[in-house]
CSV table of C-alpha atoms in Angstrom, one decimal:
chain,number,residue,atom,x,y,z
A,1,MET,CA,-0.3,0.0,0.0
A,2,LYS,CA,1.4,3.3,-1.0
A,3,ARG,CA,1.7,6.0,2.0
A,4,ARG,CA,2.5,9.6,2.4
A,5,TYR,CA,4.1,11.2,5.2
A,6,LEU,CA,3.1,15.1,6.2
A,7,ALA,CA,5.3,17.1,8.3
A,8,LEU,CA,2.9,19.5,10.1
A,9,GLN,CA,3.7,22.9,11.7
A,10,ILE,CA,1.2,23.3,14.8
A,11,GLU,CA,0.7,26.7,15.9
A,12,VAL,CA,-0.7,26.9,19.5
A,13,GLU,CA,0.3,28.6,22.9
A,14,ARG,CA,1.1,25.5,24.7
A,15,MET,CA,1.8,22.5,22.9
A,16,PRO,CA,-0.6,19.4,23.5
A,17,SER,CA,0.7,15.9,24.1
A,18,GLU,CA,1.4,13.4,21.7
A,19,ARG,CA,-1.9,11.9,22.8
A,20,GLU,CA,-4.1,14.8,22.7
A,21,PHE,CA,-2.4,15.9,19.4
A,22,ILE,CA,-3.4,12.8,17.5
A,23,ASP,CA,-6.8,12.3,18.7
A,24,ALA,CA,-7.7,15.9,17.7
A,25,VAL,CA,-6.7,14.8,14.6
A,26,TRP,CA,-8.5,11.5,14.2
A,27,SER,CA,-11.7,13.6,15.8
A,28,SER,CA,-11.4,16.3,12.6
A,29,ILE,CA,-11.7,13.2,10.5
A,30,VAL,CA,-14.3,11.2,12.1
A,31,GLN,CA,-16.3,14.5,12.0
A,32,LEU,CA,-15.8,15.4,8.6
A,33,TYR,CA,-16.0,11.7,6.8
A,34,GLY,CA,-17.5,9.4,9.6
A,35,GLU,CA,-16.1,6.5,11.1
A,36,PHE,CA,-15.7,4.9,7.8
A,37,GLY,CA,-13.7,7.5,5.9
A,38,ALA,CA,-11.5,7.5,9.1
A,39,SER,CA,-11.0,3.9,8.7
A,40,GLN,CA,-9.5,4.2,5.2
A,41,THR,CA,-7.2,6.6,6.1
A,42,GLY,CA,-4.4,4.4,7.8
A,43,LEU,CA,-3.4,7.0,10.0
A,44,ALA,CA,0.1,6.9,12.2
A,45,LEU,CA,1.8,9.5,14.4
A,46,ILE,CA,5.3,9.0,13.2
A,47,SER,CA,7.1,11.6,15.2
A,48,TYR,CA,6.1,14.6,17.4
A,49,ASP,CA,8.6,17.3,18.2
A,50,VAL,CA,7.4,19.7,21.3
A,51,GLU,CA,10.5,22.1,20.7
A,52,ARG,CA,10.2,22.8,17.1
A,53,ASN,CA,6.0,22.3,17.5
A,54,SER,CA,6.2,19.9,14.7
A,55,ALA,CA,4.8,16.4,13.9
A,56,VAL,CA,5.2,13.7,11.0
A,57,ILE,CA,1.6,11.7,10.3
A,58,ARG,CA,1.4,8.9,8.0
A,59,THR,CA,-1.5,8.1,5.8
A,60,ALA,CA,-2.9,6.1,2.7
A,61,LEU,CA,-2.2,7.9,-0.5
A,62,GLY,CA,-5.8,7.3,-1.4
A,63,ALA,CA,-6.7,9.1,1.6
A,64,LEU,CA,-4.3,11.9,1.3
A,65,SER,CA,-6.7,14.8,0.4
A,66,MET,CA,-9.0,13.7,3.2
A,67,VAL,CA,-6.4,14.2,5.9
A,68,ARG,CA,-5.2,17.2,4.3
A,69,ALA,CA,-8.8,18.8,4.6
A,70,SER,CA,-9.4,17.3,8.1
A,71,VAL,CA,-6.0,18.6,9.4
A,72,ALA,CA,-7.0,22.2,7.9
A,73,LEU,CA,-10.2,22.1,10.0
A,74,ILE,CA,-8.3,21.6,13.2
A,75,THR,CA,-9.2,24.8,15.2
A,76,SER,CA,-8.2,23.8,18.9
A,77,LEU,CA,-6.1,21.1,20.3
A,78,ALA,CA,-6.4,20.5,24.2
A,79,GLY,CA,-9.0,23.3,24.6
A,80,THR,CA,-6.8,25.8,23.2
A,81,LYS,CA,-7.3,27.7,20.1
A,82,ALA,CA,-4.9,26.4,17.5
A,83,SER,CA,-3.9,25.9,13.7
A,84,VAL,CA,-2.0,23.0,11.8
A,85,HIS,CA,-0.5,23.6,8.7
A,86,ILE,CA,1.1,21.4,6.3
A,87,LEU,CA,4.9,22.0,6.0
A,88,ALA,CA,6.0,19.2,3.2
A,89,ILE,CA,4.3,16.1,1.9
A,90,SER,CA,6.5,13.3,0.8
A,91,GLY,CA,6.6,9.4,0.1
A,92,THR,CA,9.4,9.0,2.3
A,93,ILE,CA,10.4,10.2,5.6
A,94,LYS,CA,13.8,11.1,4.9
A,95,SER,CA,12.7,13.9,2.1
A,96,LEU,CA,10.6,15.7,4.2
A,97,PHE,CA,13.4,17.4,6.3
A,98,PRO,CA,17.1,18.1,5.5
A,99,LYS,CA,17.9,15.8,8.5
A,100,PRO,CA,15.3,12.8,9.1
A,101,MET,CA,13.1,13.3,12.1
A,102,GLN,CA,12.9,9.8,14.0
A,103,LYS,CA,10.9,8.8,16.7
B,1,MET,CA,-1.6,16.9,-16.0
B,2,GLN,CA,1.9,18.1,-16.6
B,3,GLY,CA,1.1,21.3,-17.4
B,4,ASP,CA,-1.6,21.9,-14.5
B,5,ARG,CA,1.4,20.9,-12.2
B,6,ILE,CA,3.9,23.2,-13.5
B,7,THR,CA,1.1,26.1,-13.3
B,8,ALA,CA,0.3,25.1,-9.7
B,9,MET,CA,3.9,25.3,-9.0
B,10,THR,CA,4.2,29.0,-10.4
B,11,ARG,CA,0.7,30.5,-8.8
B,12,THR,CA,0.6,33.4,-6.5
B,13,PHE,CA,-2.3,33.4,-3.9
B,14,ALA,CA,-4.7,36.0,-3.0
B,15,ASP,CA,-7.2,36.0,-0.3
B,16,LEU,CA,-9.6,39.1,-0.8
B,17,HIS,CA,-11.6,38.8,2.6
B,18,LEU,CA,-9.0,39.4,5.4
B,19,CYS,CA,-11.2,40.9,7.9
B,20,ALA,CA,-8.9,42.7,10.3
B,21,ASN,CA,-10.0,45.8,11.7
B,22,PRO,CA,-8.2,48.4,9.7
B,23,LYS,CA,-8.5,50.9,12.6
B,24,GLU,CA,-6.1,48.7,14.8
B,25,SER,CA,-2.8,49.1,13.3
B,26,GLU,CA,-1.1,46.6,15.1
B,27,GLY,CA,-3.7,43.8,14.6
B,28,LEU,CA,-3.8,44.5,10.7
B,29,SER,CA,0.0,44.1,10.7
B,30,LYS,CA,0.0,41.0,12.3
B,31,MET,CA,-2.6,39.5,10.3
B,32,ALA,CA,-0.8,40.8,7.1
B,33,SER,CA,2.4,39.7,8.1
B,34,LYS,CA,1.0,36.2,8.9
B,35,ALA,CA,-1.0,36.2,5.2
B,36,ALA,CA,2.2,37.0,3.8
B,37,LYS,CA,3.9,34.2,5.6
B,38,LEU,CA,1.4,31.7,4.3
B,39,GLY,CA,2.0,32.5,1.1
B,40,TYR,CA,-0.3,35.3,0.1
B,41,THR,CA,1.0,38.1,-2.2
B,42,LEU,CA,-2.5,39.9,-2.5
B,43,MET,CA,-4.9,40.9,0.0
B,44,GLY,CA,-8.4,42.3,0.3
B,45,VAL,CA,-9.4,43.9,3.4
B,46,PRO,CA,-12.7,45.2,4.0
B,47,LEU,CA,-12.8,49.1,4.3
B,48,SER,CA,-16.0,51.4,5.7
B,49,PRO,CA,-17.5,53.2,2.9
B,50,GLU,CA,-17.0,56.7,4.8
B,51,LYS,CA,-13.1,56.4,5.8
B,52,CYS,CA,-12.1,54.5,2.8
B,53,GLU,CA,-8.9,56.8,1.9
B,54,GLU,CA,-7.8,57.1,5.2
B,55,GLU,CA,-8.1,53.6,6.0
B,56,TYR,CA,-6.7,52.8,2.8
B,57,SER,CA,-3.5,54.7,2.9
B,58,LYS,CA,-2.9,53.2,6.7
B,59,LEU,CA,-2.8,49.9,4.9
B,60,ARG,CA,-0.3,51.2,2.7
B,61,ASN,CA,1.8,52.7,5.0
B,62,LEU,CA,2.2,49.5,7.4
B,63,ASP,CA,5.5,49.3,8.5
B,64,ASN,CA,5.9,45.6,7.4
B,65,ALA,CA,8.2,44.6,4.8
B,66,ASP,CA,7.0,41.3,4.9
B,67,ARG,CA,3.8,41.9,3.9
B,68,GLY,CA,1.9,41.6,0.6
B,69,ASP,CA,-0.1,43.9,-1.6
B,70,PHE,CA,-3.6,45.1,-0.6
B,71,ALA,CA,-6.7,45.7,-2.4
B,72,SER,CA,-9.4,47.9,-1.1
B,73,ARG,CA,-12.9,46.3,-0.5
B,74,VAL,CA,-16.3,47.0,0.4
B,75,ASP,CA,-18.6,44.8,1.7
B,76,LEU,CA,-22.3,46.0,0.5
B,77,LYS,CA,-25.5,44.7,2.6
B,78,PRO,CA,-28.4,46.6,0.7
B,79,LYS,CA,-31.8,46.0,1.7
B,80,SER,CA,-33.4,46.8,-1.7
B,81,GLN,CA,-32.5,47.1,-5.2
B,82,ASN,CA,-32.6,50.9,-5.5
B,83,GLU,CA,-30.1,51.2,-2.2
B,84,LEU,CA,-27.9,48.9,-4.0
B,85,ILE,CA,-27.8,50.9,-7.3
B,86,ARG,CA,-27.6,54.1,-5.3
B,87,LEU,CA,-24.5,52.3,-3.1
B,88,LEU,CA,-22.8,51.4,-6.3
B,89,ARG,CA,-23.2,54.7,-7.9
B,90,LYS,CA,-21.4,56.3,-5.1
B,91,LEU,CA,-19.0,53.7,-4.0
B,92,ARG,CA,-17.5,52.1,-7.4
B,93,ARG,CA,-15.0,54.0,-8.0
B,94,LYS,CA,-13.7,54.2,-4.9
B,95,PHE,CA,-12.7,50.3,-4.0
B,96,GLU,CA,-10.8,48.1,-6.1
B,97,VAL,CA,-13.2,45.1,-4.8
B,98,VAL,CA,-17.0,45.3,-4.6
B,99,CYS,CA,-18.8,42.3,-2.8
B,100,VAL,CA,-22.3,42.3,-2.5
B,101,MET,CA,-23.9,40.2,0.7
B,102,CYS,CA,-27.5,39.3,-1.1
B,103,GLU,CA,-29.7,39.1,1.7
B,104,ASN,CA,-32.8,38.7,-0.5
B,105,LYS,CA,-34.0,37.7,-3.8
B,106,GLU,CA,-34.2,41.3,-5.4
B,107,VAL,CA,-30.7,42.2,-4.3
B,108,ALA,CA,-29.5,39.1,-5.5
B,109,ARG,CA,-30.7,39.5,-9.0
B,110,GLN,CA,-29.9,43.1,-9.3
B,111,ALA,CA,-26.2,42.1,-8.1
B,112,ALA,CA,-25.6,39.3,-10.5
B,113,LYS,CA,-27.0,41.5,-13.4
B,114,ASP,CA,-24.8,44.5,-12.7
B,115,HIS,CA,-21.3,44.8,-14.2
B,116,ARG,CA,-20.0,47.0,-11.4
B,117,VAL,CA,-20.3,44.0,-9.0
B,118,ASP,CA,-17.2,42.0,-8.7
B,119,LEU,CA,-18.2,39.4,-5.8
B,120,LEU,CA,-21.7,37.5,-5.0
B,121,SER,CA,-21.8,36.4,-1.3
B,122,PHE,CA,-24.9,34.5,0.1
B,123,PRO,CA,-25.8,33.8,3.5
B,124,SER,CA,-24.6,30.2,3.5
B,125,ILE,CA,-25.5,29.2,7.2
B,126,ASP,CA,-29.4,29.6,6.6
B,127,PHE,CA,-30.0,27.3,3.6
B,128,ARG,CA,-33.5,28.8,3.7
B,129,ARG,CA,-32.3,32.0,2.2
B,130,ASN,CA,-30.5,30.5,-0.4
B,131,TYR,CA,-30.8,32.7,-3.9
B,132,PHE,CA,-28.3,31.8,-6.0
B,133,ASP,CA,-30.1,29.4,-8.4
B,134,ARG,CA,-30.0,28.9,-12.0
B,135,ALA,CA,-31.5,32.0,-13.1
B,136,GLU,CA,-29.1,33.8,-11.2
B,137,ALA,CA,-26.2,32.1,-12.5
B,138,GLU,CA,-27.1,32.8,-15.8
B,139,LEU,CA,-27.5,36.4,-14.9
B,140,ALA,CA,-23.9,36.4,-12.9
B,141,SER,CA,-21.9,34.7,-15.9
B,142,ASN,CA,-23.3,37.3,-18.5
B,143,SER,CA,-21.8,40.1,-16.3
B,144,SER,CA,-18.4,39.8,-14.7
B,145,ALA,CA,-19.4,38.8,-11.1
B,146,ALA,CA,-18.0,36.0,-9.3
B,147,LEU,CA,-19.4,33.7,-6.6
B,148,GLU,CA,-17.4,34.1,-3.1
B,149,PHE,CA,-17.6,32.1,-0.2
B,150,ASP,CA,-15.6,32.0,3.0
B,151,ILE,CA,-13.5,29.3,4.5
B,152,LYS,CA,-14.2,30.5,8.3
B,153,PRO,CA,-18.1,29.0,8.8
B,154,LEU,CA,-16.2,25.9,7.6
B,155,LEU,CA,-13.7,26.0,10.4
B,156,ALA,CA,-16.5,27.1,13.2
B,157,LEU,CA,-19.3,25.1,12.8
B,158,ARG,CA,-19.6,21.4,14.0
B,159,GLY,CA,-22.1,18.7,13.3
B,160,PRO,CA,-25.5,19.2,11.6
B,161,SER,CA,-24.6,23.0,11.3
B,162,ARG,CA,-21.4,22.2,9.1
B,163,VAL,CA,-23.2,19.5,7.3
B,164,ARG,CA,-26.1,21.8,6.0
B,165,LEU,CA,-23.2,24.3,5.1
B,166,LEU,CA,-21.4,21.9,3.0
B,167,SER,CA,-24.6,20.9,1.4
B,168,GLY,CA,-25.5,24.4,0.4
B,169,LEU,CA,-22.0,25.3,-0.8
B,170,LYS,CA,-22.1,22.3,-3.0
B,171,ARG,CA,-25.5,22.8,-4.4
B,172,GLU,CA,-24.1,26.7,-5.3
B,173,VAL,CA,-20.8,25.4,-6.6
B,174,ALA,CA,-22.6,23.2,-8.7
B,175,VAL,CA,-24.6,25.6,-10.2
B,176,ALA,CA,-21.6,28.0,-10.7
B,177,ARG,CA,-19.7,25.4,-12.5
B,178,GLU,CA,-22.6,24.7,-14.8
B,179,PHE,CA,-22.6,28.3,-16.0
B,180,ARG,CA,-19.1,28.9,-16.0
B,181,VAL,CA,-19.4,31.7,-13.2
B,182,PRO,CA,-15.8,32.2,-11.4
B,183,ILE,CA,-15.5,30.9,-8.0
B,184,VAL,CA,-13.7,33.2,-5.4
B,185,VAL,CA,-12.6,31.1,-2.0
B,186,SER,CA,-11.6,33.7,0.8
B,187,SER,CA,-10.7,33.1,4.7
B,188,GLY,CA,-13.0,35.4,6.1
B,189,ALA,CA,-10.5,35.6,8.8
B,190,ASN,CA,-10.6,37.8,11.6
B,191,GLU,CA,-8.1,36.0,14.0
B,192,GLU,CA,-4.6,34.9,12.8
B,193,CYS,CA,-5.8,31.4,14.0
B,194,LEU,CA,-8.2,31.2,11.0
B,195,LEU,CA,-5.8,32.0,8.4
B,196,ARG,CA,-4.8,28.9,6.5
B,197,LYS,CA,-2.4,28.4,3.5
B,198,PRO,CA,-3.3,28.7,-0.2
B,199,ARG,CA,-3.5,25.4,-0.5
B,200,GLU,CA,-4.9,24.5,2.6
B,201,MET,CA,-7.9,26.4,1.6
B,202,ALA,CA,-7.8,24.8,-1.9
B,203,VAL,CA,-8.4,21.8,-0.1
B,204,LEU,CA,-11.2,23.0,1.8
B,205,ALA,CA,-12.7,24.2,-1.3
B,206,GLU,CA,-12.4,20.5,-3.1
B,207,LEU,CA,-15.1,19.6,0.0
B,208,THR,CA,-17.5,21.8,-2.3
B,209,GLY,CA,-17.2,19.7,-5.2
B,210,LEU,CA,-14.5,21.9,-7.2
B,211,SER,CA,-11.4,20.0,-8.7
B,212,GLU,CA,-8.2,20.4,-7.7
B,213,THR,CA,-7.4,22.6,-10.4
B,214,GLN,CA,-10.8,24.9,-9.6
B,215,ALA,CA,-9.7,25.1,-6.0
B,216,LEU,CA,-6.4,26.0,-7.1
B,217,ASP,CA,-7.7,29.0,-9.5
B,218,ALA,CA,-10.5,30.2,-6.5
B,219,VAL,CA,-7.4,30.8,-4.4
B,220,SER,CA,-5.1,32.3,-7.2
B,221,THR,CA,-6.0,33.4,-10.7
B,222,ASN,CA,-10.2,34.5,-10.0
B,223,PRO,CA,-9.3,36.9,-7.4
B,224,GLN,CA,-6.0,38.1,-9.2
B,225,ALA,CA,-7.9,38.5,-12.4
B,226,ILE,CA,-10.6,40.5,-10.4
B,227,VAL,CA,-8.2,43.0,-8.6
B,228,LYS,CA,-6.0,43.4,-11.8
B,229,ARG,CA,-9.2,44.0,-14.3
B,230,ASN,CA,-10.6,47.2,-11.7
B,231,ARG,CA,-7.0,48.4,-11.3
B,232,ALA,CA,-7.1,48.8,-14.9
B,233,LYS,CA,-10.1,50.6,-15.1
B,234,LEU,CA,-9.6,52.6,-12.0
B,235,CYS,CA,-6.6,54.4,-13.3
B,236,ALA,CA,-6.5,57.8,-14.7
B,237,GLY,CA,-6.0,56.8,-18.2
B,238,TYR,CA,-8.6,54.1,-18.5
B,239,VAL,CA,-11.4,54.8,-21.1
B,240,ALA,CA,-12.8,51.4,-22.1
B,241,PRO,CA,-11.7,47.8,-22.1
B,242,GLY,CA,-8.6,47.4,-23.9
B,243,ILE,CA,-8.4,51.6,-24.7
B,244,ARG,CA,-6.5,53.8,-22.8
B,245,VAL,CA,-4.9,57.2,-22.9
B,246,LEU,CA,-1.1,57.2,-23.4
B,247,LYS,CA,-0.5,60.6,-23.9
B,248,GLU,CA,-2.4,64.1,-23.9
B,249,GLY,CA,-1.4,67.2,-25.6
B,250,LYS,CA,-0.9,69.0,-28.9
B,251,ASP,CA,2.2,67.1,-29.6
B,252,CYS,CA,0.6,63.6,-29.4
C-alpha cells in the first residue's frame, strides 16, 4: 500500500501531548468523513517534536486529500485555539526534512 | 496534467476577505504579515465606505516589509435593489473590489446583473435563504460577477450546521460550474488562528465539489484577475476595455 508522510507545523500557545494531538486529528477526520472514512486513512503518528512545534503523520495515498482537509479544519488542541499547517508531503520520511526526524 | 502541475508551481495566491479591523494598525499588521508568511501575495481588506481613503492609506503605510499587496474592498449589504444601485453609483470608483452580500432575492438579481459588482456572497448558514439558483447564475455569467464563499464558517461550525453548510455550498458550486461563473474562495478570517495556507484553503474548497485545479484557481487566478481588471479600470488613463489614454496634448 502506498503511503504519504505529512510534516505539520502546529501553532498553539501550549503544545498538547502526543495523545491529545493525534486524538484531535482523528476527531477531525471522524467529524468530517465519519468512521468509515477515518478507517480508510491508515493514520499513524510518526514523530512529535514539542520544541519545534512540529509533527509527522503517515496516511494512505488514497486518503491524502481527506487527511489534508481534516488537518486544515483543526481549530483547537486540548481546549486551546490552534491551527495546524502542512509544511511538506512526501513519499518518504527522509525527504521531508534535511535531517530525518525519527521517533 | 503536467501542465497543471507546472501552473500550480508558479501560482501566486490571494485572499480577498481578510477581515482585520483597519482601525487597529497593530492587529492588522500582524494579520497581514501572517498572511504573507503563509504565502499570500495579495490581500483584500474590507474598508468602511465613509473612511475609505484614510484607512487605505493606513494599509499602504504599514511598516512591514514582509506584507504583500493590499486591495481595497467594500462589503455592501443593501436591503433593496434601489439601495444597491445608489451605493454602487457612490462607491464603485472608490474601491478595487466590491462585494454584495445578497440578503434577499431582489438584491441578488440586481447584483448578478450589474457589471459594477465583482463578488456575490450569499448567507451560507441559513439554507432557506439561498438565492444562488440557475437564473441567478445565468445573470452572473453574463456580467463579470464571481461567486465568493469564506472558509471561516467551515472552521467554526460543527455537526449538523456544518453538514447543512457544506451541502448548501456544494449546490451553489455545482450551479456556478454549470454556468461557468468564476468562484473565489476567501478566508473571512478576523483572527490569525483562522488563517490557512493557500493550498489548505484549496483543499477545503475541494470539499464543495471543485476539482483540484478549480480550487487552486479560486484562491489564485480568479481573485487576482478581479483586482487586476479593476485596477486597470480605476487608473487615470482608462477609457474602455482595451483602450487607454497614453498621452494627451498638442504633440501626440
